[in-house]
């Protein structure tokens, strides 16, 4: 079946056979839920191939858990989150959330395609050192020297550049408004800088 923002979540769960066993969405079987439901958008093992859907492989478990809770509580409110993830997260109980977070965090990391060399070099410079005279902090301070993430600071390395760029936009316009620290950082970046960092990170 084709999944899209208009697809009622209930239809996804029926299609996945979860309705017959209502306890399953409330289950500790993260690998199974991931395969039956999440992979339709996020790809097998969270290795999404479409820039519309973020990669989840090798993401930190603490961050995945925090995001699923943020969707469930409608705290992460950009349109794409509302359309795709609010309904999904509402059907997952604590055990399922923990188990999914553990499952995706164990999936090996993958790099994306590399882009323009000059843009990549500029993005690396911003990532590692920031732009001190423009108030842009070094991303590596929070996201790790390799962009690998730590705890509730997400992994950014290997992520689709379109997704990264879009997130910087929604932090800026306030619709992803539940992360004041990152919103403040996003406001320091202009579009050109945001694009450069996104191109660099995708290839990491
Ligand atoms: C119908 C498509 C679809 C399905 C199915 C789906 N997702 Fe998502 N998911 C998305 C989209 C689109 C986003 C990006 C939302 C945004 O832009 O904020 C997302 C974002 C996320 C994020 C945040 C990632 C980040 O880097 O911040 C997590 C975590 C997540 N999904 C987990 C899951 C899990 C777990 C499942 C299965 C139970 C699942 N998703 C099923 C479409 C989907
Ligand atoms: C002071 C710490 C800090 C710094 C510095 C920082 N970030 Fe973040 N960033 C965060 C936190 C915390 C989150 C997760 C917010 C949440 O929980 O929703 C985040 C999330 C993000 C996301 C969303 C990832 C996803 O999967 O949805 C992007 C993109 C991002 N940061 C890019 C950057 C870039 C680019 C820089 C450097 C210019 C940077 N960050 C600097 C703390 C930081």
PDB file of C-alpha atoms and ligand atoms in Angstrom:
ATOM      1  CA  UNK A   1       0.000   0.000   0.000  1.00  0.00           C
ATOM      2  CA  UNK A   2       1.113   3.564  -0.585  1.00  0.00           C
ATOM      3  CA  UNK A   3       1.665   5.573   2.553  1.00  0.00           C
ATOM      4  CA  UNK A   4       1.027   9.260   2.632  1.00  0.00           C
ATOM      5  CA  UNK A   5      -0.060  11.999   4.994  1.00  0.00           C
ATOM      6  CA  UNK A   6      -3.697  11.267   4.227  1.00  0.00           C
ATOM      7  CA  UNK A   7      -3.440   7.585   5.084  1.00  0.00           C
ATOM      8  CA  UNK A   8      -5.459   7.047   8.241  1.00  0.00           C
ATOM      9  CA  UNK A   9      -3.185   5.560  10.880  1.00  0.00           C
ATOM     10  CA  UNK A  10      -5.802   2.992  11.705  1.00  0.00           C
ATOM     11  CA  UNK A  11      -5.576   1.704   8.124  1.00  0.00           C
ATOM     12  CA  UNK A  12      -1.849   1.247   8.543  1.00  0.00           C
ATOM     13  CA  UNK A  13      -2.355  -0.791  11.660  1.00  0.00           C
ATOM     14  CA  UNK A  14      -5.085  -2.879  10.020  1.00  0.00           C
ATOM     15  CA  UNK A  15      -2.791  -3.447   7.060  1.00  0.00           C
ATOM     16  CA  UNK A  16      -0.015  -4.474   9.407  1.00  0.00           C
ATOM     17  CA  UNK A  17      -2.316  -6.950  11.145  1.00  0.00           C
ATOM     18  CA  UNK A  18      -2.065  -5.081  14.420  1.00  0.00           C
ATOM     19  CA  UNK A  19      -5.787  -4.620  14.906  1.00  0.00           C
ATOM     20  CA  UNK A  20      -6.357  -8.311  15.324  1.00  0.00           C
ATOM     21  CA  UNK A  21      -3.909  -8.241  18.207  1.00  0.00           C
ATOM     22  CA  UNK A  22      -4.474  -4.881  19.887  1.00  0.00           C
ATOM     23  CA  UNK A  23      -1.726  -5.532  22.400  1.00  0.00           C
ATOM     24  CA  UNK A  24       0.888  -5.569  19.699  1.00  0.00           C
ATOM     25  CA  UNK A  25       1.276  -1.824  19.284  1.00  0.00           C
ATOM     26  CA  UNK A  26       1.791  -1.962  23.021  1.00  0.00           C
ATOM     27  CA  UNK A  27       4.500  -4.492  22.818  1.00  0.00           C
ATOM     28  CA  UNK A  28       8.182  -4.838  23.482  1.00  0.00           C
ATOM     29  CA  UNK A  29       8.800  -6.190  20.024  1.00  0.00           C
ATOM     30  CA  UNK A  30      10.421  -3.095  18.505  1.00  0.00           C
ATOM     31  CA  UNK A  31      11.984  -4.975  15.601  1.00  0.00           C
ATOM     32  CA  UNK A  32       8.593  -6.317  14.529  1.00  0.00           C
ATOM     33  CA  UNK A  33       6.756  -2.990  14.822  1.00  0.00           C
ATOM     34  CA  UNK A  34       9.611  -1.325  12.940  1.00  0.00           C
ATOM     35  CA  UNK A  35       9.335  -3.804  10.096  1.00  0.00           C
ATOM     36  CA  UNK A  36       5.543  -3.831   9.927  1.00  0.00           C
ATOM     37  CA  UNK A  37       4.847  -0.119  10.322  1.00  0.00           C
ATOM     38  CA  UNK A  38       7.819   2.224  10.442  1.00  0.00           C
ATOM     39  CA  UNK A  39       9.697   0.731   7.474  1.00  0.00           C
ATOM     40  CA  UNK A  40       6.899   1.854   5.115  1.00  0.00           C
ATOM     41  CA  UNK A  41       8.291   5.372   5.408  1.00  0.00           C
ATOM     42  CA  UNK A  42      11.603   5.199   7.292  1.00  0.00           C
ATOM     43  CA  UNK A  43      12.954   2.262   5.272  1.00  0.00           C
ATOM     44  CA  UNK A  44      14.169  -1.140   6.396  1.00  0.00           C
ATOM     45  CA  UNK A  45      16.203  -0.780   9.599  1.00  0.00           C
ATOM     46  CA  UNK A  46      15.481   2.976   9.514  1.00  0.00           C
ATOM     47  CA  UNK A  47      17.746   3.404   6.473  1.00  0.00           C
ATOM     48  CA  UNK A  48      15.299   5.719   4.707  1.00  0.00           C
ATOM     49  CA  UNK A  49      16.043   6.273   1.048  1.00  0.00           C
ATOM     50  CA  UNK A  50      13.608   9.147   0.603  1.00  0.00           C
ATOM     51  CA  UNK A  51      14.559  12.655   1.728  1.00  0.00           C
ATOM     52  CA  UNK A  52      10.961  13.092   2.925  1.00  0.00           C
ATOM     53  CA  UNK A  53      11.582  10.649   5.742  1.00  0.00           C
ATOM     54  CA  UNK A  54      14.444  10.970   8.227  1.00  0.00           C
ATOM     55  CA  UNK A  55      16.849   8.091   8.731  1.00  0.00           C
ATOM     56  CA  UNK A  56      16.492   6.505  12.145  1.00  0.00           C
ATOM     57  CA  UNK A  57      19.390   4.035  11.937  1.00  0.00           C
ATOM     58  CA  UNK A  58      22.092   4.616  14.563  1.00  0.00           C
ATOM     59  CA  UNK A  59      20.083   7.479  16.072  1.00  0.00           C
ATOM     60  CA  UNK A  60      20.534   7.772  19.850  1.00  0.00           C
ATOM     61  CA  UNK A  61      17.851   5.930  21.834  1.00  0.00           C
ATOM     62  CA  UNK A  62      17.287   8.862  24.207  1.00  0.00           C
ATOM     63  CA  UNK A  63      16.564  11.189  21.289  1.00  0.00           C
ATOM     64  CA  UNK A  64      14.172   8.749  19.567  1.00  0.00           C
ATOM     65  CA  UNK A  65      12.266   8.298  22.806  1.00  0.00           C
ATOM     66  CA  UNK A  66      12.087  12.036  23.400  1.00  0.00           C
ATOM     67  CA  UNK A  67      10.794  12.657  19.864  1.00  0.00           C
ATOM     68  CA  UNK A  68       8.119   9.954  20.036  1.00  0.00           C
ATOM     69  CA  UNK A  69       6.922  11.514  23.290  1.00  0.00           C
ATOM     70  CA  UNK A  70       7.061  14.962  21.699  1.00  0.00           C
ATOM     71  CA  UNK A  71       4.860  13.767  18.827  1.00  0.00           C
ATOM     72  CA  UNK A  72       2.453  12.047  21.202  1.00  0.00           C
ATOM     73  CA  UNK A  73       2.095  15.170  23.330  1.00  0.00           C
ATOM     74  CA  UNK A  74       1.874  17.378  20.207  1.00  0.00           C
ATOM     75  CA  UNK A  75       4.856  19.350  21.462  1.00  0.00           C
ATOM     76  CA  UNK A  76       6.697  18.913  18.132  1.00  0.00           C
ATOM     77  CA  UNK A  77       4.252  20.699  15.909  1.00  0.00           C
ATOM     78  CA  UNK A  78       5.606  21.322  12.397  1.00  0.00           C
ATOM     79  CA  UNK A  79       3.153  20.245   9.660  1.00  0.00           C
ATOM     80  CA  UNK A  80       5.168  17.203   8.648  1.00  0.00           C
ATOM     81  CA  UNK A  81       5.216  15.988  12.263  1.00  0.00           C
ATOM     82  CA  UNK A  82       1.484  16.558  12.674  1.00  0.00           C
ATOM     83  CA  UNK A  83       0.561  14.901   9.395  1.00  0.00           C
ATOM     84  CA  UNK A  84       2.761  11.845   9.699  1.00  0.00           C
ATOM     85  CA  UNK A  85       3.823  11.216  13.279  1.00  0.00           C
ATOM     86  CA  UNK A  86       1.195  12.431  15.766  1.00  0.00           C
ATOM     87  CA  UNK A  87      -1.230   9.591  15.038  1.00  0.00           C
ATOM     88  CA  UNK A  88       1.552   7.071  14.815  1.00  0.00           C
ATOM     89  CA  UNK A  89       3.056   7.984  18.182  1.00  0.00           C
ATOM     90  CA  UNK A  90      -0.359   7.971  19.861  1.00  0.00           C
ATOM     91  CA  UNK A  91      -0.599   4.223  19.340  1.00  0.00           C
ATOM     92  CA  UNK A  92       2.709   3.372  20.977  1.00  0.00           C
ATOM     93  CA  UNK A  93       2.916   2.738  24.707  1.00  0.00           C
ATOM     94  CA  UNK A  94       6.051   3.197  26.838  1.00  0.00           C
ATOM     95  CA  UNK A  95       7.321  -0.325  26.259  1.00  0.00           C
ATOM     96  CA  UNK A  96       6.935  -0.020  22.494  1.00  0.00           C
ATOM     97  CA  UNK A  97       8.672   3.375  22.472  1.00  0.00           C
ATOM     98  CA  UNK A  98      11.633   2.028  24.447  1.00  0.00           C
ATOM     99  CA  UNK A  99      11.904  -1.075  22.347  1.00  0.00           C
ATOM    100  CA  UNK A 100      11.729   0.843  19.044  1.00  0.00           C
ATOM    101  CA  UNK A 101      14.350   3.312  20.287  1.00  0.00           C
ATOM    102  CA  UNK A 102      16.678   0.452  21.242  1.00  0.00           C
ATOM    103  CA  UNK A 103      16.082  -1.298  17.912  1.00  0.00           C
ATOM    104  CA  UNK A 104      16.818   1.709  15.683  1.00  0.00           C
ATOM    105  CA  UNK A 105      19.827   2.805  17.744  1.00  0.00           C
ATOM    106  CA  UNK A 106      21.433  -0.601  17.116  1.00  0.00           C
ATOM    107  CA  UNK A 107      21.109  -0.378  13.324  1.00  0.00           C
ATOM    108  CA  UNK A 108      24.424   0.469  11.643  1.00  0.00           C
ATOM    109  CA  UNK A 109      25.053   4.030  10.472  1.00  0.00           C
ATOM    110  CA  UNK A 110      24.966   4.870   6.756  1.00  0.00           C
ATOM    111  CA  UNK A 111      26.419   7.789   4.808  1.00  0.00           C
ATOM    112  CA  UNK A 112      24.504   9.704   2.187  1.00  0.00           C
ATOM    113  CA  UNK A 113      25.761  11.013  -1.139  1.00  0.00           C
ATOM    114  CA  UNK A 114      28.431  13.685  -1.067  1.00  0.00           C
ATOM    115  CA  UNK A 115      27.787  17.054  -2.677  1.00  0.00           C
ATOM    116  CA  UNK A 116      29.638  20.069  -3.963  1.00  0.00           C
ATOM    117  CA  UNK A 117      33.189  20.137  -2.510  1.00  0.00           C
ATOM    118  CA  UNK A 118      33.305  23.870  -1.714  1.00  0.00           C
ATOM    119  CA  UNK A 119      29.916  23.747   0.019  1.00  0.00           C
ATOM    120  CA  UNK A 120      30.952  20.655   1.962  1.00  0.00           C
ATOM    121  CA  UNK A 121      34.152  22.337   3.173  1.00  0.00           C
ATOM    122  CA  UNK A 122      32.182  25.378   4.264  1.00  0.00           C
ATOM    123  CA  UNK A 123      29.680  23.167   6.084  1.00  0.00           C
ATOM    124  CA  UNK A 124      32.458  21.285   7.850  1.00  0.00           C
ATOM    125  CA  UNK A 125      34.010  24.560   9.001  1.00  0.00           C
ATOM    126  CA  UNK A 126      30.665  25.720  10.460  1.00  0.00           C
ATOM    127  CA  UNK A 127      30.011  22.333  12.034  1.00  0.00           C
ATOM    128  CA  UNK A 128      33.387  22.147  13.743  1.00  0.00           C
ATOM    129  CA  UNK A 129      34.073  25.795  14.582  1.00  0.00           C
ATOM    130  CA  UNK A 130      30.859  27.778  14.106  1.00  0.00           C
ATOM    131  CA  UNK A 131      31.032  31.320  12.775  1.00  0.00           C
ATOM    132  CA  UNK A 132      32.232  33.190  15.858  1.00  0.00           C
ATOM    133  CA  UNK A 133      31.770  36.727  14.512  1.00  0.00           C
ATOM    134  CA  UNK A 134      28.149  35.924  13.492  1.00  0.00           C
ATOM    135  CA  UNK A 135      27.264  34.222  16.763  1.00  0.00           C
ATOM    136  CA  UNK A 136      26.926  30.773  15.171  1.00  0.00           C
ATOM    137  CA  UNK A 137      28.078  28.125  17.677  1.00  0.00           C
ATOM    138  CA  UNK A 138      30.046  25.023  16.685  1.00  0.00           C
ATOM    139  CA  UNK A 139      27.478  22.272  16.121  1.00  0.00           C
ATOM    140  CA  UNK A 140      30.013  19.654  17.185  1.00  0.00           C
ATOM    141  CA  UNK A 141      29.894  20.937  20.766  1.00  0.00           C
ATOM    142  CA  UNK A 142      26.470  19.346  21.212  1.00  0.00           C
ATOM    143  CA  UNK A 143      26.110  16.917  18.292  1.00  0.00           C
ATOM    144  CA  UNK A 144      29.555  15.287  18.692  1.00  0.00           C
ATOM    145  CA  UNK A 145      32.804  15.684  16.764  1.00  0.00           C
ATOM    146  CA  UNK A 146      31.584  13.292  14.061  1.00  0.00           C
ATOM    147  CA  UNK A 147      27.940  14.385  14.235  1.00  0.00           C
ATOM    148  CA  UNK A 148      27.228  11.060  15.917  1.00  0.00           C
ATOM    149  CA  UNK A 149      24.998  12.536  18.628  1.00  0.00           C
ATOM    150  CA  UNK A 150      24.910  11.756  22.349  1.00  0.00           C
ATOM    151  CA  UNK A 151      21.899  11.265  24.597  1.00  0.00           C
ATOM    152  CA  UNK A 152      19.168  13.727  23.677  1.00  0.00           C
ATOM    153  CA  UNK A 153      21.507  15.531  21.226  1.00  0.00           C
ATOM    154  CA  UNK A 154      20.604  13.795  17.962  1.00  0.00           C
ATOM    155  CA  UNK A 155      22.915  12.117  15.503  1.00  0.00           C
ATOM    156  CA  UNK A 156      23.050  14.295  12.372  1.00  0.00           C
ATOM    157  CA  UNK A 157      25.713  12.400  10.395  1.00  0.00           C
ATOM    158  CA  UNK A 158      24.388  10.633   7.296  1.00  0.00           C
ATOM    159  CA  UNK A 159      20.949  12.265   7.539  1.00  0.00           C
ATOM    160  CA  UNK A 160      19.207  13.478   4.349  1.00  0.00           C
ATOM    161  CA  UNK A 161      20.250  17.063   3.620  1.00  0.00           C
ATOM    162  CA  UNK A 162      16.686  18.096   2.691  1.00  0.00           C
ATOM    163  CA  UNK A 163      15.392  16.863   6.049  1.00  0.00           C
ATOM    164  CA  UNK A 164      18.186  18.651   7.969  1.00  0.00           C
ATOM    165  CA  UNK A 165      17.566  21.909   6.109  1.00  0.00           C
ATOM    166  CA  UNK A 166      13.815  21.664   6.687  1.00  0.00           C
ATOM    167  CA  UNK A 167      14.320  21.100  10.421  1.00  0.00           C
ATOM    168  CA  UNK A 168      16.479  24.211  10.686  1.00  0.00           C
ATOM    169  CA  UNK A 169      13.629  26.089   8.989  1.00  0.00           C
ATOM    170  CA  UNK A 170      10.956  24.807  11.376  1.00  0.00           C
ATOM    171  CA  UNK A 171      13.146  25.558  14.402  1.00  0.00           C
ATOM    172  CA  UNK A 172      13.439  29.091  13.024  1.00  0.00           C
ATOM    173  CA  UNK A 173       9.782  29.650  12.239  1.00  0.00           C
ATOM    174  CA  UNK A 174       8.809  28.269  15.631  1.00  0.00           C
ATOM    175  CA  UNK A 175       6.584  25.396  14.520  1.00  0.00           C
ATOM    176  CA  UNK A 176       9.071  22.892  15.996  1.00  0.00           C
ATOM    177  CA  UNK A 177       8.909  24.954  19.113  1.00  0.00           C
ATOM    178  CA  UNK A 178       9.723  22.531  21.917  1.00  0.00           C
ATOM    179  CA  UNK A 179      13.505  22.779  21.649  1.00  0.00           C
ATOM    180  CA  UNK A 180      14.470  26.331  22.697  1.00  0.00           C
ATOM    181  CA  UNK A 181      18.222  25.626  22.612  1.00  0.00           C
ATOM    182  CA  UNK A 182      18.186  24.445  19.029  1.00  0.00           C
ATOM    183  CA  UNK A 183      15.742  27.193  17.973  1.00  0.00           C
ATOM    184  CA  UNK A 184      18.222  29.766  19.256  1.00  0.00           C
ATOM    185  CA  UNK A 185      21.015  28.096  17.275  1.00  0.00           C
ATOM    186  CA  UNK A 186      18.873  27.918  14.122  1.00  0.00           C
ATOM    187  CA  UNK A 187      18.204  31.667  14.275  1.00  0.00           C
ATOM    188  CA  UNK A 188      21.935  32.342  13.963  1.00  0.00           C
ATOM    189  CA  UNK A 189      22.147  30.479  10.616  1.00  0.00           C
ATOM    190  CA  UNK A 190      21.292  32.017   7.268  1.00  0.00           C
ATOM    191  CA  UNK A 191      19.983  29.781   4.458  1.00  0.00           C
ATOM    192  CA  UNK A 192      23.347  29.483   2.771  1.00  0.00           C
ATOM    193  CA  UNK A 193      25.063  28.348   5.971  1.00  0.00           C
ATOM    194  CA  UNK A 194      22.220  25.931   6.792  1.00  0.00           C
ATOM    195  CA  UNK A 195      22.504  24.415   3.330  1.00  0.00           C
ATOM    196  CA  UNK A 196      26.276  24.036   3.617  1.00  0.00           C
ATOM    197  CA  UNK A 197      26.070  22.237   6.980  1.00  0.00           C
ATOM    198  CA  UNK A 198      23.300  19.984   5.653  1.00  0.00           C
ATOM    199  CA  UNK A 199      25.353  19.005   2.591  1.00  0.00           C
ATOM    200  CA  UNK A 200      28.382  18.300   4.792  1.00  0.00           C
ATOM    201  CA  UNK A 201      26.419  16.215   7.303  1.00  0.00           C
ATOM    202  CA  UNK A 202      24.640  14.079   4.718  1.00  0.00           C
ATOM    203  CA  UNK A 203      28.012  12.841   3.473  1.00  0.00           C
ATOM    204  CA  UNK A 204      29.391  12.058   6.951  1.00  0.00           C
TER     205      UNK A 204
HETATM  206  C1  LIG B   1       3.473   7.506   6.918  1.00  0.00           C
HETATM  207  C2  LIG B   1       4.914   7.710   7.029  1.00  0.00           C
HETATM  208  C3  LIG B   1       5.566   7.428   8.390  1.00  0.00           C
HETATM  209  C4  LIG B   1       5.466   6.274   9.142  1.00  0.00           C
HETATM  210  C5  LIG B   1       4.674   5.011   8.833  1.00  0.00           C
HETATM  211  C6  LIG B   1       6.311   6.499  10.307  1.00  0.00           C
HETATM  212  N1  LIG B   1       6.905   7.727  10.232  1.00  0.00           N
HETATM  213 FE1  LIG B   1       8.195   8.513  11.610  1.00  0.00          FE
HETATM  214  N2  LIG B   1       8.318  10.248  10.514  1.00  0.00           N
HETATM  215  C7  LIG B   1       7.674  10.468   9.311  1.00  0.00           C
HETATM  216  C8  LIG B   1       8.002  11.814   8.857  1.00  0.00           C
HETATM  217  C9  LIG B   1       7.502  12.510   7.595  1.00  0.00           C
HETATM  218  C10 LIG B   1       8.867  12.375   9.838  1.00  0.00           C
HETATM  219  C11 LIG B   1       9.491  13.774   9.836  1.00  0.00           C
HETATM  220  C12 LIG B   1       8.528  14.689  10.536  1.00  0.00           C
HETATM  221  C13 LIG B   1       9.045  16.093  10.583  1.00  0.00           C
HETATM  222  O1  LIG B   1       9.384  16.663   9.539  1.00  0.00           O
HETATM  223  O2  LIG B   1       9.091  16.605  11.687  1.00  0.00           O
HETATM  224  C14 LIG B   1       9.041  11.355  10.857  1.00  0.00           C
HETATM  225  C15 LIG B   1       9.837  11.527  11.986  1.00  0.00           C
HETATM  226  C16 LIG B   1      10.095  10.539  12.921  1.00  0.00           C
HETATM  227  C17 LIG B   1      11.013  10.670  14.033  1.00  0.00           C
HETATM  228  C18 LIG B   1      11.879  11.875  14.339  1.00  0.00           C
HETATM  229  C19 LIG B   1      13.215  11.699  13.655  1.00  0.00           C
HETATM  230  C20 LIG B   1      14.186  12.822  13.907  1.00  0.00           C
HETATM  231  O3  LIG B   1      15.317  12.739  13.405  1.00  0.00           O
HETATM  232  O4  LIG B   1      13.833  13.779  14.594  1.00  0.00           O
HETATM  233  C21 LIG B   1      10.982   9.494  14.723  1.00  0.00           C
HETATM  234  C22 LIG B   1      11.778   9.149  15.963  1.00  0.00           C
HETATM  235  C23 LIG B   1      10.046   8.625  14.046  1.00  0.00           C
HETATM  236  N3  LIG B   1       9.527   9.282  12.946  1.00  0.00           N
HETATM  237  C24 LIG B   1       9.764   7.335  14.450  1.00  0.00           C
HETATM  238  C25 LIG B   1       8.856   6.498  13.798  1.00  0.00           C
HETATM  239  C26 LIG B   1       8.518   5.181  14.275  1.00  0.00           C
HETATM  240  C27 LIG B   1       9.106   4.516  15.505  1.00  0.00           C
HETATM  241  C28 LIG B   1       7.572   4.679  13.406  1.00  0.00           C
HETATM  242  C29 LIG B   1       6.847   3.344  13.477  1.00  0.00           C
HETATM  243  C30 LIG B   1       6.078   3.106  14.700  1.00  0.00           C
HETATM  244  C31 LIG B   1       7.342   5.703  12.386  1.00  0.00           C
HETATM  245  N4  LIG B   1       8.128   6.783  12.664  1.00  0.00           N
HETATM  246  C32 LIG B   1       6.470   5.577  11.335  1.00  0.00           C
HETATM  247  C33 LIG B   1       6.851   9.589   8.641  1.00  0.00           C
HETATM  248  C34 LIG B   1       6.476   8.325   9.080  1.00  0.00           C
HETATM  249  C1  LIG B   2      23.780  23.879  22.617  1.00  0.00           C
HETATM  250  C2  LIG B   2      23.594  22.592  21.980  1.00  0.00           C
HETATM  251  C3  LIG B   2      23.373  22.571  20.472  1.00  0.00           C
HETATM  252  C4  LIG B   2      24.167  23.167  19.495  1.00  0.00           C
HETATM  253  C5  LIG B   2      25.390  24.039  19.665  1.00  0.00           C
HETATM  254  C6  LIG B   2      23.568  22.759  18.233  1.00  0.00           C
HETATM  255  N1  LIG B   2      22.478  21.969  18.433  1.00  0.00           N
HETATM  256 FE1  LIG B   2      21.317  21.111  16.990  1.00  0.00          FE
HETATM  257  N2  LIG B   2      20.119  20.290  18.425  1.00  0.00           N
HETATM  258  C7  LIG B   2      20.321  20.405  19.783  1.00  0.00           C
HETATM  259  C8  LIG B   2      19.281  19.665  20.475  1.00  0.00           C
HETATM  260  C9  LIG B   2      19.106  19.533  21.991  1.00  0.00           C
HETATM  261  C10 LIG B   2      18.458  19.104  19.479  1.00  0.00           C
HETATM  262  C11 LIG B   2      17.221  18.226  19.687  1.00  0.00           C
HETATM  263  C12 LIG B   2      16.016  19.083  19.906  1.00  0.00           C
HETATM  264  C13 LIG B   2      14.797  18.272  20.270  1.00  0.00           C
HETATM  265  O1  LIG B   2      14.852  17.558  21.269  1.00  0.00           O
HETATM  266  O2  LIG B   2      13.818  18.348  19.531  1.00  0.00           O
HETATM  267  C14 LIG B   2      19.023  19.508  18.197  1.00  0.00           C
HETATM  268  C15 LIG B   2      18.490  19.145  16.964  1.00  0.00           C
HETATM  269  C16 LIG B   2      19.027  19.510  15.745  1.00  0.00           C
HETATM  270  C17 LIG B   2      18.478  19.130  14.461  1.00  0.00           C
HETATM  271  C18 LIG B   2      17.257  18.244  14.211  1.00  0.00           C
HETATM  272  C19 LIG B   2      17.715  16.807  13.997  1.00  0.00           C
HETATM  273  C20 LIG B   2      16.603  15.851  13.682  1.00  0.00           C
HETATM  274  O3  LIG B   2      16.910  14.658  13.527  1.00  0.00           O
HETATM  275  O4  LIG B   2      15.447  16.245  13.583  1.00  0.00           O
HETATM  276  C21 LIG B   2      19.272  19.696  13.497  1.00  0.00           C
HETATM  277  C22 LIG B   2      19.105  19.583  12.004  1.00  0.00           C
HETATM  278  C23 LIG B   2      20.315  20.418  14.197  1.00  0.00           C
HETATM  279  N3  LIG B   2      20.151  20.269  15.555  1.00  0.00           N
HETATM  280  C24 LIG B   2      21.338  21.111  13.548  1.00  0.00           C
HETATM  281  C25 LIG B   2      22.335  21.832  14.215  1.00  0.00           C
HETATM  282  C26 LIG B   2      23.364  22.599  13.526  1.00  0.00           C
HETATM  283  C27 LIG B   2      23.490  22.709  12.027  1.00  0.00           C
HETATM  284  C28 LIG B   2      24.117  23.190  14.498  1.00  0.00           C
HETATM  285  C29 LIG B   2      25.297  24.105  14.338  1.00  0.00           C
HETATM  286  C30 LIG B   2      25.101  25.321  13.585  1.00  0.00           C
HETATM  287  C31 LIG B   2      23.570  22.766  15.786  1.00  0.00           C
HETATM  288  N4  LIG B   2      22.504  21.938  15.568  1.00  0.00           N
HETATM  289  C32 LIG B   2      24.067  23.161  17.014  1.00  0.00           C
HETATM  290  C33 LIG B   2      21.336  21.096  20.409  1.00  0.00           C
HETATM  291  C34 LIG B   2      22.318  21.819  19.792  1.00  0.00           C
END
